[in-house]
Short mmCIF file of C-alpha atoms in Angstrom, two decimals:
data_model
loop_
_atom_site.label_atom_id
_atom_site.label_comp_id
_atom_site.label_asym_id
_atom_site.label_seq_id
_atom_site.Cartn_x
_atom_site.Cartn_y
_atom_site.Cartn_z
CA UNK A 113 -7.23 4.48 -13.88
CA UNK A 114 -10.40 5.26 -11.91
CA UNK A 115 -11.01 3.78 -8.48
CA UNK A 116 -13.50 1.21 -9.81
CA UNK A 117 -10.91 0.03 -12.36
CA UNK A 118 -8.26 -0.05 -9.64
CA UNK A 119 -10.58 -2.22 -7.58
CA UNK A 120 -10.94 -4.70 -10.44
CA UNK A 121 -7.16 -4.77 -10.91
CA UNK A 122 -6.41 -5.45 -7.24
CA UNK A 123 -9.19 -8.05 -7.04
CA UNK A 124 -7.53 -10.17 -9.72
CA UNK A 125 -5.03 -11.77 -7.34
CA UNK A 126 -6.29 -10.65 -3.95
CA UNK A 127 -5.43 -13.88 -2.12
CA UNK A 128 -1.83 -13.90 -3.36
CA UNK A 129 -1.39 -10.27 -2.31
CA UNK A 130 -2.90 -10.82 1.13
CA UNK A 131 -0.98 -13.96 2.03
CA UNK A 132 2.29 -13.63 0.10
CA UNK A 133 3.09 -9.91 -0.15
CA UNK A 134 1.28 -7.81 2.42
CA UNK A 135 3.39 -8.96 5.37
CA UNK A 136 6.28 -6.95 3.96
CA UNK A 137 4.51 -3.76 5.08
CA UNK A 138 3.98 -4.71 8.74
CA UNK A 139 7.19 -2.86 9.83
CA UNK A 140 5.76 0.32 8.26
CA UNK A 141 2.52 -0.02 10.19
CA UNK A 142 4.45 -0.78 13.37
CA UNK A 143 6.55 2.38 12.97
CA UNK A 144 3.47 4.47 12.28
CA UNK A 145 1.66 2.97 15.26
CA UNK A 146 4.56 3.89 17.55
CA UNK A 147 4.81 7.49 16.33
CA UNK A 148 1.06 8.07 16.12
CA UNK A 149 0.71 6.70 19.66
CA UNK A 150 -2.60 5.00 18.87
CA UNK A 151 -4.25 3.23 21.77
CA UNK A 152 -7.51 2.92 23.70
CA UNK A 153 -9.84 5.78 22.84
CA UNK A 154 -8.27 6.46 19.44
CA UNK A 155 -10.36 6.17 16.29
CA UNK A 156 -8.18 5.09 13.37
CA UNK A 157 -8.98 5.04 9.64
CA UNK A 158 -6.77 3.15 7.17
CA UNK A 159 -7.14 4.64 3.69
CA UNK A 160 -6.38 1.92 1.14
CA UNK A 161 -6.59 -0.74 3.86
CA UNK A 162 -6.32 -3.63 1.40
CA UNK A 163 -6.76 -7.00 3.06
CA UNK A 164 -6.48 -5.54 6.55
CA UNK A 165 -3.03 -6.74 7.58
CA UNK A 166 -1.97 -3.33 8.84
CA UNK A 167 -5.26 -2.67 10.63
CA UNK A 168 -5.10 -6.07 12.29
CA UNK A 169 -1.65 -5.21 13.63
CA UNK A 170 -2.74 -1.78 14.92
CA UNK A 171 -6.02 -3.02 16.38
CA UNK A 172 -4.02 -4.91 19.03
CA UNK A 173 -3.17 -1.51 20.53
CA UNK A 174 -6.78 -1.08 21.63
CA UNK A 175 -7.93 1.57 19.15
CA UNK A 176 -11.18 1.52 17.20
CA UNK A 177 -10.43 0.78 13.54
CA UNK A 178 -12.05 1.53 10.20
CA UNK A 179 -10.87 1.13 6.63
CA UNK A 180 -11.68 1.81 3.01
CA UNK A 181 -10.46 0.20 -0.20
CA UNK A 182 -11.45 0.01 -3.85
CA UNK A 183 -11.04 -3.78 -4.10
CA UNK A 184 -13.98 -5.84 -2.86
CA UNK A 185 -11.88 -9.02 -2.83
CA UNK A 186 -9.29 -7.49 -0.52
CA UNK A 187 -12.05 -6.17 1.76
CA UNK A 188 -13.54 -9.65 2.02
CA UNK A 189 -10.22 -10.85 3.47
CA UNK A 190 -10.02 -7.80 5.74
CA UNK A 191 -13.51 -8.51 7.10
CA UNK A 192 -12.48 -12.08 7.90
CA UNK A 193 -9.42 -10.76 9.72
CA UNK A 194 -11.28 -7.96 11.54
CA UNK A 195 -14.86 -9.02 12.33
CA UNK A 196 -16.95 -6.03 13.33
CA UNK A 197 -14.58 -3.37 11.96
CA UNK A 198 -16.09 -0.55 9.89
CA UNK A 199 -14.71 -1.53 6.47
CA UNK A 200 -16.15 0.13 3.37
CA UNK A 201 -15.80 -0.13 -0.39
CA UNK A 202 -15.04 3.22 -2.04
CA UNK A 203 -12.55 5.84 -3.11
CA UNK A 204 -10.08 7.77 -1.00
CA UNK A 205 -11.08 11.02 -2.70
CA UNK A 206 -14.67 10.81 -1.38
CA UNK A 207 -14.46 9.23 2.04
CA UNK A 208 -17.91 8.08 3.26
CA UNK A 209 -17.58 9.46 6.78
CA UNK A 210 -18.64 12.75 8.36
CA UNK A 211 -16.28 15.62 9.06
CA UNK A 212 -13.89 15.21 12.01
CA UNK A 213 -14.78 11.53 12.57
CA UNK A 214 -11.28 10.19 13.29
CA UNK A 215 -8.44 11.02 15.66
CA UNK A 216 -5.90 9.26 13.42
CA UNK A 217 -5.62 8.32 9.74
CA UNK A 218 -3.02 6.14 8.05
CA UNK A 219 -2.33 5.32 4.43
CA UNK A 220 0.47 2.98 3.30
CA UNK A 221 1.13 3.17 -0.43
CA UNK A 222 -2.18 5.00 -0.67
CA UNK A 223 -1.31 8.71 -0.71
CA UNK A 224 1.71 8.24 -2.97
CA UNK A 225 -0.09 9.96 -5.86
CA UNK A 226 -1.58 12.53 -3.52
CA UNK A 227 -2.42 15.31 -5.96
CA UNK A 228 -5.88 13.85 -6.62
CA UNK A 229 -7.75 15.35 -3.66
CA UNK A 230 -7.22 12.37 -1.33
CA UNK A 231 -5.21 14.35 1.23
CA UNK A 232 -7.80 17.10 1.26
CA UNK A 233 -10.57 14.62 2.05
CA UNK A 234 -8.43 13.02 4.73
CA UNK A 235 -8.11 16.47 6.27
CA UNK A 236 -11.90 16.76 6.24
CA UNK A 237 -12.59 13.54 8.18
CA UNK A 238 -9.79 13.93 10.73
CA UNK A 239 -10.22 16.09 13.83
CA UNK A 240 -8.26 19.32 14.23
CA UNK A 241 -4.94 18.37 15.80
CA UNK A 242 -5.35 14.77 14.64
CA UNK A 243 -2.42 12.82 13.23
CA UNK A 244 -1.97 11.44 9.72
CA UNK A 245 0.57 8.67 9.08
CA UNK A 246 1.81 7.89 5.58
CA UNK A 247 4.01 5.02 4.39
CA UNK A 248 5.64 4.85 0.95
CA UNK A 249 8.35 3.13 -1.09
CA UNK A 250 11.66 4.88 -0.48
CA UNK A 251 14.24 2.53 -2.02
CA UNK A 252 13.05 -0.62 -3.86
CA UNK A 253 16.43 -2.30 -3.24
CA UNK A 254 15.96 -6.02 -4.02
CA UNK A 255 12.70 -5.29 -5.83
CA UNK A 256 14.18 -2.70 -8.20
CA UNK A 257 14.78 -5.11 -11.07
CA UNK A 258 11.27 -6.56 -10.76
CA UNK A 259 9.65 -3.13 -10.83
CA UNK A 260 11.74 -2.17 -13.87
CA UNK A 261 10.77 -5.37 -15.70
CA UNK A 262 7.09 -4.82 -14.94
CA UNK A 263 7.30 -1.22 -16.13
CA UNK A 264 8.86 -2.29 -19.43
CA UNK A 265 6.25 -5.00 -19.95
CA UNK A 266 3.40 -2.57 -19.24
CA UNK A 267 4.64 0.14 -21.62
CA UNK A 268 2.59 -1.00 -24.66
CA UNK A 269 -0.61 -1.26 -22.61
CA UNK A 270 -0.74 1.91 -20.51
CA UNK A 271 -0.98 5.53 -21.56
CA UNK A 272 0.54 8.67 -20.13
CA UNK A 273 -2.45 9.05 -17.81
CA UNK A 274 -1.50 5.78 -16.12
CA UNK A 275 2.16 6.69 -15.62
CA UNK A 276 2.77 7.20 -11.90
CA UNK A 277 5.83 8.09 -9.90
CA UNK A 278 5.43 6.14 -6.65
CA UNK A 279 8.72 7.37 -5.22
CA UNK A 280 7.83 11.05 -5.30
CA UNK A 281 6.58 11.11 -1.70
CA UNK A 282 10.10 10.05 -0.73
CA UNK A 283 11.18 13.61 -1.54
CA UNK A 284 10.72 15.51 1.75
CA UNK A 285 10.04 18.81 -0.01
CA UNK A 286 7.38 17.25 -2.25
CA UNK A 287 5.72 15.54 0.71
CA UNK A 288 5.77 18.66 2.88
CA UNK A 289 4.37 20.77 0.04
CA UNK A 290 1.48 18.40 -0.75
CA UNK A 291 0.62 17.97 2.92
CA UNK A 292 0.83 21.68 3.59
CA UNK A 293 -1.57 22.44 0.76
CA UNK A 294 -4.03 19.93 2.21
CA UNK A 295 -3.91 21.37 5.75
CA UNK A 296 -1.23 19.27 7.47
CA UNK A 297 2.19 19.95 8.96
CA UNK A 298 4.89 17.24 9.05
CA UNK A 299 6.05 16.52 12.61
CA UNK A 300 8.12 13.32 12.27
CA UNK A 301 9.61 11.05 9.62
CA UNK A 302 11.87 8.04 9.25
CA UNK A 303 12.39 4.78 7.39
CA UNK A 304 12.16 1.03 7.99
CA UNK A 305 13.17 -2.13 6.16
CA UNK A 306 10.54 -4.60 4.99
CA UNK A 307 11.54 -8.14 4.01
CA UNK A 308 9.58 -10.75 2.08
CA UNK A 309 10.44 -14.43 2.35
CA UNK A 310 9.45 -17.02 -0.25
CA UNK A 311 9.80 -20.80 -0.11
CA UNK A 312 10.54 -21.18 -3.81
CA UNK A 313 10.68 -19.45 -7.17
CA UNK A 314 7.02 -20.09 -8.05
CA UNK A 315 5.78 -18.63 -4.77
CA UNK A 316 7.99 -15.57 -5.24
CA UNK A 317 6.57 -14.99 -8.71
CA UNK A 318 3.00 -15.26 -7.42
CA UNK A 319 3.83 -12.61 -4.83
CA UNK A 320 5.47 -10.23 -7.30
CA UNK A 321 2.63 -10.73 -9.78
CA UNK A 322 -0.11 -10.08 -7.21
CA UNK A 323 0.03 -6.29 -7.48
CA UNK A 324 -2.85 -4.59 -9.25
CA UNK A 325 -0.34 -2.87 -11.51
CA UNK A 326 0.05 -6.08 -13.50
CA UNK A 327 -3.62 -6.18 -14.48
CA UNK A 328 -3.21 -4.74 -18.02
CA UNK A 329 -1.00 -7.74 -18.84
CA UNK A 330 -3.61 -10.14 -17.45
CA UNK A 331 -6.34 -8.33 -19.36
CA UNK A 332 -4.43 -8.60 -22.67
CA UNK A 333 -3.17 -12.16 -22.03
CA UNK A 334 0.36 -10.75 -22.28
CA UNK A 335 1.99 -11.94 -19.06
CA UNK A 336 3.94 -14.93 -20.44
CA UNK A 337 7.14 -13.15 -21.44
CA UNK A 338 7.40 -11.22 -18.19
CA UNK A 339 6.78 -14.41 -16.21
CA UNK A 340 9.53 -16.28 -18.06
CA UNK A 341 12.03 -13.45 -17.48
CA UNK A 342 11.08 -13.03 -13.84
CA UNK A 343 11.23 -16.75 -13.02
CA UNK A 344 14.72 -16.90 -14.53
CA UNK A 345 15.86 -13.93 -12.42
CA UNK A 346 14.31 -15.40 -9.27
CA UNK A 347 16.11 -18.69 -9.86
CA UNK A 348 19.43 -16.87 -9.43
CA UNK A 349 18.25 -15.59 -6.01
CA UNK A 350 17.06 -18.96 -4.70
CA UNK A 351 19.05 -20.61 -1.94
CA UNK A 352 18.06 -24.18 -0.94
CA UNK A 353 18.75 -23.40 2.72
CA UNK A 354 16.45 -20.39 3.07
CA UNK A 355 14.53 -19.87 -0.16
CA UNK A 356 14.33 -16.30 -1.45
CA UNK A 357 14.57 -13.16 0.68
CA UNK A 358 13.89 -9.73 -0.82
CA UNK A 359 14.00 -6.44 1.09
CA UNK A 360 12.92 -2.89 0.37
CA UNK A 361 13.22 0.35 2.30
CA UNK A 362 10.04 2.21 3.14
CA UNK A 363 9.70 5.77 4.32
CA UNK A 364 7.10 6.98 6.77
CA UNK A 365 5.99 10.38 8.01
CA UNK A 366 3.54 11.74 10.52
CA UNK A 367 1.71 15.03 9.99
CA UNK A 368 -0.63 16.99 12.24
CA UNK A 369 -3.88 18.46 11.00
CA UNK A 370 -3.84 22.20 11.51
#
Protein backbone atom coordinates (compact mmCIF):
# COMPACT_ATOMS: atom_id res chain seq x y z
CA UNK A 1 0.00 0.00 0.00
CA UNK A 2 1.48 3.35 -1.06
CA UNK A 3 1.33 6.38 1.20
CA UNK A 4 -1.51 7.97 -0.78
CA UNK A 5 -3.56 4.77 -0.41
CA UNK A 6 -2.70 4.63 3.28
CA UNK A 7 -3.96 8.19 3.60
CA UNK A 8 -7.29 7.25 2.04
CA UNK A 9 -7.57 4.24 4.36
CA UNK A 10 -6.90 6.23 7.53
CA UNK A 11 -9.23 9.03 6.39
CA UNK A 12 -12.18 6.66 6.25
CA UNK A 13 -12.86 6.80 10.00
CA UNK A 14 -10.59 9.61 11.13
CA UNK A 15 -12.96 10.99 13.77
CA UNK A 16 -13.47 7.61 15.43
CA UNK A 17 -9.71 7.03 15.54
CA UNK A 18 -8.97 10.47 16.96
CA UNK A 19 -11.61 10.48 19.69
CA UNK A 20 -12.03 6.80 20.56
CA UNK A 21 -8.66 5.10 20.03
CA UNK A 22 -5.76 7.52 19.98
CA UNK A 23 -5.80 8.20 23.73
CA UNK A 24 -4.46 4.69 24.28
CA UNK A 25 -1.06 5.87 23.01
CA UNK A 26 -0.63 8.85 25.36
CA UNK A 27 1.45 6.77 27.85
CA UNK A 28 3.86 5.97 25.01
CA UNK A 29 4.28 9.63 24.15
CA UNK A 30 4.69 10.48 27.83
CA UNK A 31 7.47 7.90 28.23
CA UNK A 32 9.21 9.14 25.11
CA UNK A 33 8.90 12.75 26.24
CA UNK A 34 10.54 11.89 29.57
CA UNK A 35 13.46 10.01 28.03
CA UNK A 36 13.97 12.43 25.13
CA UNK A 37 13.97 15.31 27.63
CA UNK A 38 12.14 17.62 25.22
CA UNK A 39 11.55 21.13 26.48
CA UNK A 40 11.99 24.80 25.60
CA UNK A 41 14.39 25.20 22.69
CA UNK A 42 13.78 21.70 21.31
CA UNK A 43 12.42 21.25 17.80
CA UNK A 44 10.33 18.08 17.61
CA UNK A 45 8.96 16.27 14.55
CA UNK A 46 6.28 13.56 14.89
CA UNK A 47 6.43 11.21 11.90
CA UNK A 48 2.97 9.72 11.38
CA UNK A 49 1.46 12.30 13.73
CA UNK A 50 -2.11 11.26 12.98
CA UNK A 51 -4.66 13.52 14.64
CA UNK A 52 -2.06 15.19 16.83
CA UNK A 53 -2.86 13.67 20.21
CA UNK A 54 0.77 12.85 20.95
CA UNK A 55 2.07 16.20 19.72
CA UNK A 56 -0.52 18.03 21.80
CA UNK A 57 0.72 16.19 24.88
CA UNK A 58 4.39 16.92 24.14
CA UNK A 59 3.80 20.54 23.16
CA UNK A 60 2.96 21.30 26.81
CA UNK A 61 6.66 20.78 27.57
CA UNK A 62 7.51 23.98 25.70
CA UNK A 63 9.10 22.52 22.57
CA UNK A 64 8.41 23.62 19.01
CA UNK A 65 6.40 20.91 17.24
CA UNK A 66 5.92 19.74 13.67
CA UNK A 67 4.26 16.69 12.18
CA UNK A 68 3.61 14.77 8.99
CA UNK A 69 0.94 12.24 8.08
CA UNK A 70 -0.53 10.65 4.97
CA UNK A 71 -4.16 11.16 6.02
CA UNK A 72 -5.61 14.61 5.34
CA UNK A 73 -8.59 13.93 7.60
CA UNK A 74 -6.37 13.16 10.59
CA UNK A 75 -4.28 16.28 9.88
CA UNK A 76 -7.42 18.42 9.90
CA UNK A 77 -8.06 17.26 13.48
CA UNK A 78 -4.40 17.80 14.39
CA UNK A 79 -4.54 21.38 13.07
CA UNK A 80 -7.60 22.07 15.21
CA UNK A 81 -5.76 20.70 18.24
CA UNK A 82 -2.47 22.49 17.48
CA UNK A 83 -3.13 25.84 15.79
CA UNK A 84 0.05 27.23 14.27
CA UNK A 85 2.01 23.95 14.33
CA UNK A 86 3.92 22.98 11.18
CA UNK A 87 1.77 20.04 10.07
CA UNK A 88 2.23 18.66 6.56
CA UNK A 89 0.64 16.04 4.32
CA UNK A 90 3.16 13.58 2.90
CA UNK A 91 5.20 10.42 3.25
CA UNK A 92 7.72 9.50 5.92
CA UNK A 93 10.16 8.30 3.26
CA UNK A 94 10.49 11.78 1.71
CA UNK A 95 10.23 14.24 4.56
CA UNK A 96 9.64 17.81 3.29
CA UNK A 97 12.19 19.48 5.55
CA UNK A 98 15.83 20.42 5.06
CA UNK A 99 18.73 18.43 6.46
CA UNK A 100 19.37 18.72 10.21
CA UNK A 101 16.15 20.67 10.89
CA UNK A 102 15.11 18.95 14.14
CA UNK A 103 16.69 18.21 17.50
CA UNK A 104 14.21 15.40 18.19
CA UNK A 105 12.02 13.06 16.12
CA UNK A 106 9.34 10.66 17.33
CA UNK A 107 7.27 8.04 15.57
CA UNK A 108 4.65 5.90 17.33
CA UNK A 109 3.48 2.97 15.21
CA UNK A 110 5.15 4.74 12.30
CA UNK A 111 8.59 3.13 11.96
CA UNK A 112 7.30 -0.38 12.63
CA UNK A 113 7.89 -1.39 9.01
CA UNK A 114 11.15 0.53 8.91
CA UNK A 115 12.88 -1.15 5.99
CA UNK A 116 11.33 1.29 3.51
CA UNK A 117 13.81 4.16 3.84
CA UNK A 118 11.86 6.05 6.52
CA UNK A 119 14.60 5.74 9.16
CA UNK A 120 17.21 6.92 6.70
CA UNK A 121 15.22 10.06 5.93
CA UNK A 122 14.65 10.65 9.62
CA UNK A 123 18.42 10.53 10.02
CA UNK A 124 18.73 13.17 7.31
CA UNK A 125 16.43 15.74 8.93
CA UNK A 126 17.67 15.27 12.51
CA UNK A 127 20.80 17.02 13.76
CA UNK A 128 23.93 15.03 14.59
CA UNK A 129 23.56 13.89 18.19
CA UNK A 130 19.79 14.38 18.02
CA UNK A 131 17.43 11.85 19.59
CA UNK A 132 14.87 9.63 17.87
CA UNK A 133 12.03 8.09 19.89
CA UNK A 134 10.03 5.14 18.57
CA UNK A 135 6.89 3.53 20.01
CA UNK A 136 5.48 0.18 18.86
CA UNK A 137 3.11 -2.64 19.79
CA UNK A 138 4.92 -5.09 22.05
CA UNK A 139 2.14 -7.33 23.39
CA UNK A 140 -1.44 -6.85 22.11
CA UNK A 141 -2.83 -8.45 25.29
CA UNK A 142 -6.58 -7.66 25.37
CA UNK A 143 -6.50 -6.67 21.69
CA UNK A 144 -4.95 -9.92 20.47
CA UNK A 145 -8.23 -11.59 19.55
CA UNK A 146 -9.44 -8.49 17.69
CA UNK A 147 -6.23 -8.25 15.65
CA UNK A 148 -6.46 -11.95 14.82
CA UNK A 149 -10.09 -11.61 13.70
CA UNK A 150 -9.25 -8.62 11.53
CA UNK A 151 -6.31 -10.46 9.97
CA UNK A 152 -8.51 -13.43 9.09
CA UNK A 153 -11.20 -11.19 7.60
CA UNK A 154 -8.64 -9.30 5.50
CA UNK A 155 -6.98 -12.42 4.07
CA UNK A 156 -9.10 -12.61 0.89
CA UNK A 157 -8.56 -8.92 0.12
CA UNK A 158 -4.85 -8.29 0.66
CA UNK A 159 -1.85 -9.73 -1.12
CA UNK A 160 1.58 -10.70 0.12
CA UNK A 161 2.80 -7.15 -0.49
CA UNK A 162 0.34 -5.91 2.13
CA UNK A 163 1.32 -8.46 4.78
CA UNK A 164 3.12 -6.63 7.59
CA UNK A 165 4.63 -7.78 10.84
CA UNK A 166 3.97 -4.89 13.25
CA UNK A 167 5.59 -6.66 16.19
CA UNK A 168 9.01 -7.01 14.60
CA UNK A 169 10.36 -3.81 16.15
CA UNK A 170 9.68 -5.45 19.52
CA UNK A 171 12.70 -7.67 18.83
CA UNK A 172 15.66 -5.70 20.27
CA UNK A 173 18.12 -7.19 17.78
CA UNK A 174 15.90 -6.32 14.81
CA UNK A 175 15.37 -2.78 16.09
CA UNK A 176 19.07 -2.21 16.81
CA UNK A 177 20.04 -3.58 13.39
CA UNK A 178 17.59 -1.40 11.45
CA UNK A 179 18.50 1.70 13.43
CA UNK A 180 22.21 1.02 13.11
CA UNK A 181 21.94 0.73 9.34
CA UNK A 182 20.14 4.09 9.25
CA UNK A 183 22.75 5.91 11.37
CA UNK A 184 21.37 5.62 14.90
CA UNK A 185 22.49 3.95 18.12
CA UNK A 186 19.96 2.76 20.72
CA UNK A 187 20.55 4.40 24.11
CA UNK A 188 17.40 3.51 26.12
CA UNK A 189 14.32 1.32 25.93
CA UNK A 190 11.35 0.22 27.99
CA UNK A 191 7.63 -0.51 27.91
CA UNK A 192 4.34 1.00 29.09
CA UNK A 193 0.73 -0.10 29.34
CA UNK A 194 -1.96 1.68 27.34
CA UNK A 195 -5.63 1.24 28.25
CA UNK A 196 -8.73 2.08 26.24
CA UNK A 197 -12.09 2.58 27.94
CA UNK A 198 -15.42 2.28 26.14
CA UNK A 199 -18.90 3.09 27.42
CA UNK A 200 -20.59 0.27 25.53
CA UNK A 201 -20.18 -2.43 22.91
CA UNK A 202 -21.05 -0.21 19.95
CA UNK A 203 -18.49 2.43 20.93
CA UNK A 204 -15.83 -0.25 21.39
CA UNK A 205 -16.51 -1.61 17.91
CA UNK A 206 -16.26 1.86 16.38
CA UNK A 207 -12.87 2.25 18.04
CA UNK A 208 -11.55 -1.13 16.92
CA UNK A 209 -12.87 -0.56 13.39
CA UNK A 210 -11.30 2.91 13.07
CA UNK A 211 -7.86 1.65 12.04
CA UNK A 212 -6.87 2.16 8.42
CA UNK A 213 -6.10 -1.55 8.20
CA UNK A 214 -9.82 -2.29 7.93
CA UNK A 215 -10.21 -0.25 4.75
CA UNK A 216 -10.14 -3.20 2.28
CA UNK A 217 -13.27 -4.55 4.01
CA UNK A 218 -14.97 -1.16 3.74
CA UNK A 219 -13.93 -0.88 0.10
CA UNK A 220 -15.39 -4.32 -0.74
CA UNK A 221 -18.51 -3.90 1.44
CA UNK A 222 -17.32 -6.97 3.37
CA UNK A 223 -17.31 -5.77 6.98
CA UNK A 224 -20.61 -7.28 8.14
CA UNK A 225 -19.35 -10.70 9.24
CA UNK A 226 -16.39 -9.29 11.14
CA UNK A 227 -18.66 -6.74 12.84
CA UNK A 228 -21.09 -9.44 13.97
CA UNK A 229 -18.28 -11.59 15.39
CA UNK A 230 -16.57 -8.67 17.09
CA UNK A 231 -19.75 -7.29 18.67
CA UNK A 232 -20.48 -10.75 20.11
CA UNK A 233 -16.97 -10.97 21.58
CA UNK A 234 -17.19 -7.45 23.00
CA UNK A 235 -20.50 -8.28 24.67
CA UNK A 236 -18.69 -10.86 26.81
CA UNK A 237 -16.26 -8.13 27.98
CA UNK A 238 -18.92 -5.56 28.89
CA UNK A 239 -19.50 -4.80 32.55
CA UNK A 240 -22.46 -2.53 33.42
CA UNK A 241 -20.44 -0.87 36.18
CA UNK A 242 -17.47 0.24 34.07
CA UNK A 243 -18.12 -0.59 30.43
CA UNK A 244 -15.24 -2.19 28.53
CA UNK A 245 -11.54 -1.80 29.35
CA UNK A 246 -8.87 -3.15 27.01
CA UNK A 247 -5.12 -2.85 27.56
CA UNK A 248 -2.05 -3.45 25.44
CA UNK A 249 1.67 -3.25 26.14
CA UNK A 250 3.75 -0.90 24.05
CA UNK A 251 7.50 -0.81 23.72
CA UNK A 252 9.54 2.33 23.28
CA UNK A 253 13.17 3.06 22.50
CA UNK A 254 15.37 6.09 22.15
CA UNK A 255 18.27 6.22 19.71
CA UNK A 256 20.94 8.85 19.11
CA UNK A 257 21.91 10.01 15.66
CA UNK A 258 25.58 9.36 15.10
